[in-house]
Amino acid sequence: DEVGELGIAFNSMASSRKQAEDKIAMDYHIQRVISSILRIFLEPTSLEKQLEEVLGLIFSVPYLSLESKGCIFLIEEDPGLLVMKAQHGLSEPLLATCMKVPFGRCLCGKAASEGEVVFADSIDDRHEIRFQRMSPHGHLCIPVRSGDRLLGVINLYVEEGHRRSHEEEVLLTAVADALAGAIKQ
């Protein structure tokens, strides 16, 4: 019937419009974050302070479903070891055990060794580093790459049960790319 077809057409148009609005919002946040990262790295301050500001910037994006916890690892002298250079909201036991993470160990080390985003919606078997009273959570670990060279990993916490989101990964990969460019400079 015609009324039913009109309703379907209207719903389809509304859905397309919502998708276009979401894409515009995501593009805006990507551009805002990237320009802010570039500004941060123009400031005459330590790399650690700059990386802490980048973490704060990531947590400020309303589009992302993140807990306000995470860190940024970089590779220093030892090419098989991630060294935590900035963190936000991490507990003392975690800081003690995760200051240096070998490639392949736990989720961050796997992101480094595989060179790909590692996602976990909960504490699973890949989450090798644990401590007592660890609250339930998941992770998004994004490699920071410059061409074929791995520079580090961004480790962000998500709520337990969080669904993997392509849009979040696109935005965070763009952040990692901007961060790689800024670090190289």
Tab-separated table of C-alpha atoms in Angstrom:
chain	number	residue	atom	x	y	z
A	1	ASP	CA	0.000	0.000	0.000
A	2	GLU	CA	1.150	3.553	-0.734
A	3	VAL	CA	1.177	4.750	2.881
A	4	GLY	CA	3.450	1.850	3.863
A	5	GLU	CA	5.826	2.550	0.970
A	6	LEU	CA	5.973	6.241	1.909
A	7	GLY	CA	6.787	5.301	5.496
A	8	ILE	CA	9.598	3.002	4.345
A	9	ALA	CA	10.980	5.715	2.035
A	10	PHE	CA	10.820	8.296	4.833
A	11	ASN	CA	12.613	5.963	7.273
A	12	SER	CA	15.285	5.268	4.670
A	13	MET	CA	15.839	8.993	4.078
A	14	ALA	CA	15.993	9.662	7.818
A	15	SER	CA	18.511	6.855	8.268
A	16	SER	CA	20.684	8.183	5.413
A	17	ARG	CA	20.543	11.679	6.870
A	18	LYS	CA	21.556	10.375	10.324
A	19	GLN	CA	24.504	8.479	8.793
A	20	ALA	CA	25.616	11.626	6.945
A	21	GLU	CA	25.345	13.694	10.139
A	22	ASP	CA	27.366	11.080	12.064
A	23	LYS	CA	30.065	11.096	9.368
A	24	ILE	CA	30.265	14.900	9.454
A	25	ALA	CA	30.565	14.829	13.257
A	26	MET	CA	33.296	12.191	13.125
A	27	ASP	CA	35.222	14.112	10.438
A	28	TYR	CA	34.958	17.258	12.555
A	29	HIS	CA	36.361	15.476	15.624
A	30	ILE	CA	39.197	13.946	13.598
A	31	GLN	CA	40.178	17.358	12.226
A	32	ARG	CA	39.874	19.025	15.642
A	33	VAL	CA	41.996	16.398	17.371
A	34	ILE	CA	44.668	16.350	14.666
A	35	SER	CA	45.021	20.139	14.635
A	36	SER	CA	45.165	20.136	18.445
A	37	ILE	CA	47.885	17.473	18.438
A	38	LEU	CA	49.943	19.562	16.041
A	39	ARG	CA	49.505	22.613	18.313
A	40	ILE	CA	50.519	20.583	21.381
A	41	PHE	CA	53.771	19.549	19.725
A	42	LEU	CA	54.613	23.154	18.876
A	43	GLU	CA	54.737	24.018	22.590
A	44	PRO	CA	58.202	24.121	24.193
A	45	THR	CA	57.616	21.427	26.810
A	46	SER	CA	58.715	17.848	27.476
A	47	LEU	CA	57.592	14.958	25.304
A	48	GLU	CA	55.959	13.325	28.343
A	49	LYS	CA	53.872	16.445	29.012
A	50	GLN	CA	52.871	16.630	25.344
A	51	LEU	CA	51.794	12.971	25.377
A	52	GLU	CA	49.745	13.552	28.553
A	53	GLU	CA	47.964	16.406	26.768
A	54	VAL	CA	47.277	14.131	23.794
A	55	LEU	CA	45.671	11.588	26.142
A	56	GLY	CA	43.481	14.320	27.636
A	57	LEU	CA	42.509	15.373	24.142
A	58	ILE	CA	41.511	11.813	23.213
A	59	PHE	CA	39.356	11.528	26.344
A	60	SER	CA	37.625	14.821	25.465
A	61	VAL	CA	36.143	13.468	22.211
A	62	PRO	CA	32.449	12.913	22.964
A	63	TYR	CA	32.129	10.515	20.037
A	64	LEU	CA	34.408	7.935	21.703
A	65	SER	CA	33.096	5.486	24.302
A	66	LEU	CA	36.202	5.358	26.464
A	67	GLU	CA	36.886	5.210	30.150
A	68	SER	CA	39.152	8.031	31.249
A	69	LYS	CA	42.089	5.636	31.581
A	70	GLY	CA	44.974	4.868	29.305
A	71	CYS	CA	48.577	5.389	28.415
A	72	ILE	CA	50.988	5.973	25.575
A	73	PHE	CA	53.987	3.723	25.114
A	74	LEU	CA	56.976	4.590	22.953
A	75	ILE	CA	59.914	2.523	21.800
A	76	GLU	CA	63.243	3.794	23.065
A	77	GLU	CA	66.671	2.089	22.865
A	78	ASP	CA	65.406	-1.514	22.999
A	79	PRO	CA	63.431	-2.102	19.779
A	80	GLY	CA	61.439	-4.974	21.355
A	81	LEU	CA	60.200	-3.072	24.390
A	82	LEU	CA	57.390	-0.567	24.930
A	83	VAL	CA	58.124	2.105	27.550
A	84	MET	CA	55.204	3.969	29.155
A	85	LYS	CA	55.793	7.694	28.609
A	86	ALA	CA	52.385	9.112	29.615
A	87	GLN	CA	49.338	7.834	31.468
A	88	HIS	CA	46.014	8.969	32.818
A	89	GLY	CA	43.944	7.297	35.523
A	90	LEU	CA	46.021	4.130	35.922
A	91	SER	CA	46.408	2.496	39.325
A	92	GLU	CA	49.725	2.076	41.157
A	93	PRO	CA	49.852	-1.733	40.671
A	94	LEU	CA	49.381	-1.270	36.929
A	95	LEU	CA	52.013	1.446	36.746
A	96	ALA	CA	54.464	-0.845	38.530
A	97	THR	CA	53.870	-3.800	36.193
A	98	CYS	CA	53.356	-1.995	32.893
A	99	MET	CA	56.122	0.636	32.806
A	100	LYS	CA	57.922	-1.599	30.311
A	101	VAL	CA	56.095	-4.161	28.202
A	102	PRO	CA	57.893	-6.547	25.829
A	103	PHE	CA	56.521	-6.979	22.319
A	104	GLY	CA	54.038	-9.858	22.253
A	105	ARG	CA	53.179	-9.629	25.968
A	106	CYS	CA	49.652	-8.722	26.987
A	107	LEU	CA	47.413	-6.654	24.689
A	108	CYS	CA	49.749	-3.679	24.205
A	109	GLY	CA	52.677	-5.933	23.367
A	110	LYS	CA	50.517	-7.835	20.892
A	111	ALA	CA	49.502	-4.565	19.193
A	112	ALA	CA	53.209	-3.757	18.902
A	113	SER	CA	54.278	-7.159	17.563
A	114	GLU	CA	51.327	-7.492	15.158
A	115	GLY	CA	51.321	-3.822	14.112
A	116	GLU	CA	47.514	-3.821	14.170
A	117	VAL	CA	44.753	-2.527	16.427
A	118	VAL	CA	44.042	-4.985	19.243
A	119	PHE	CA	40.572	-4.881	20.787
A	120	ALA	CA	39.257	-6.713	23.841
A	121	ASP	CA	35.773	-6.248	25.270
A	122	SER	CA	36.816	-7.803	28.585
A	123	ILE	CA	39.754	-9.228	30.498
A	124	ASP	CA	40.443	-12.303	28.373
A	125	ASP	CA	43.351	-14.752	27.991
A	126	ARG	CA	45.400	-12.188	26.033
A	127	HIS	CA	45.325	-9.883	29.077
A	128	GLU	CA	48.405	-11.442	30.691
A	129	ILE	CA	49.244	-8.659	33.134
A	130	ARG	CA	46.793	-8.784	36.033
A	131	PHE	CA	46.665	-7.831	39.676
A	132	GLN	CA	44.281	-8.251	42.601
A	133	ARG	CA	41.121	-6.150	42.630
A	134	MET	CA	41.486	-5.251	38.946
A	135	SER	CA	38.152	-3.805	37.861
A	136	PRO	CA	36.470	-5.316	34.786
A	137	HIS	CA	37.357	-3.521	31.554
A	138	GLY	CA	38.351	-3.889	27.930
A	139	HIS	CA	41.038	-2.301	25.752
A	140	LEU	CA	41.709	-0.593	22.470
A	141	CYS	CA	45.431	-0.725	21.661
A	142	ILE	CA	46.403	1.324	18.609
A	143	PRO	CA	49.878	1.098	17.071
A	144	VAL	CA	51.629	4.410	16.396
A	145	ARG	CA	53.428	3.928	13.084
A	146	SER	CA	55.506	5.997	10.724
A	147	GLY	CA	55.527	4.061	7.481
A	148	ASP	CA	56.769	0.569	8.344
A	149	ARG	CA	58.390	1.739	11.578
A	150	LEU	CA	56.556	1.235	14.861
A	151	LEU	CA	57.019	4.180	17.249
A	152	GLY	CA	54.695	3.071	20.054
A	153	VAL	CA	51.188	2.080	21.132
A	154	ILE	CA	48.218	4.043	22.473
A	155	ASN	CA	46.410	1.954	25.105
A	156	LEU	CA	42.866	3.027	25.967
A	157	TYR	CA	40.370	1.454	28.357
A	158	VAL	CA	36.775	0.698	27.378
A	159	GLU	CA	33.954	-0.540	29.583
A	160	GLU	CA	33.557	-4.289	29.861
A	161	GLY	CA	31.213	-5.470	27.113
A	162	HIS	CA	31.945	-2.498	24.818
A	163	ARG	CA	31.274	-3.351	21.182
A	164	ARG	CA	34.079	-2.906	18.699
A	165	SER	CA	33.449	0.183	16.571
A	166	HIS	CA	34.962	0.782	13.151
A	167	GLU	CA	34.298	4.514	13.525
A	168	GLU	CA	36.209	4.689	16.824
A	169	GLU	CA	39.134	2.816	15.298
A	170	VAL	CA	39.205	5.143	12.266
A	171	LEU	CA	39.324	8.193	14.542
A	172	LEU	CA	41.955	6.692	16.865
A	173	THR	CA	44.109	5.529	13.943
A	174	ALA	CA	44.021	9.099	12.595
A	175	VAL	CA	45.116	10.295	16.053
A	176	ALA	CA	47.945	7.729	16.064
A	177	ASP	CA	49.044	8.867	12.583
A	178	ALA	CA	49.105	12.521	13.667
A	179	LEU	CA	50.982	11.552	16.800
A	180	ALA	CA	53.547	9.636	14.730
A	181	GLY	CA	54.119	12.665	12.518
A	182	ALA	CA	54.510	14.945	15.525
A	183	ILE	CA	56.906	12.538	17.290
A	184	LYS	CA	59.097	12.242	14.198
A	185	GLN	CA	59.458	16.034	14.075
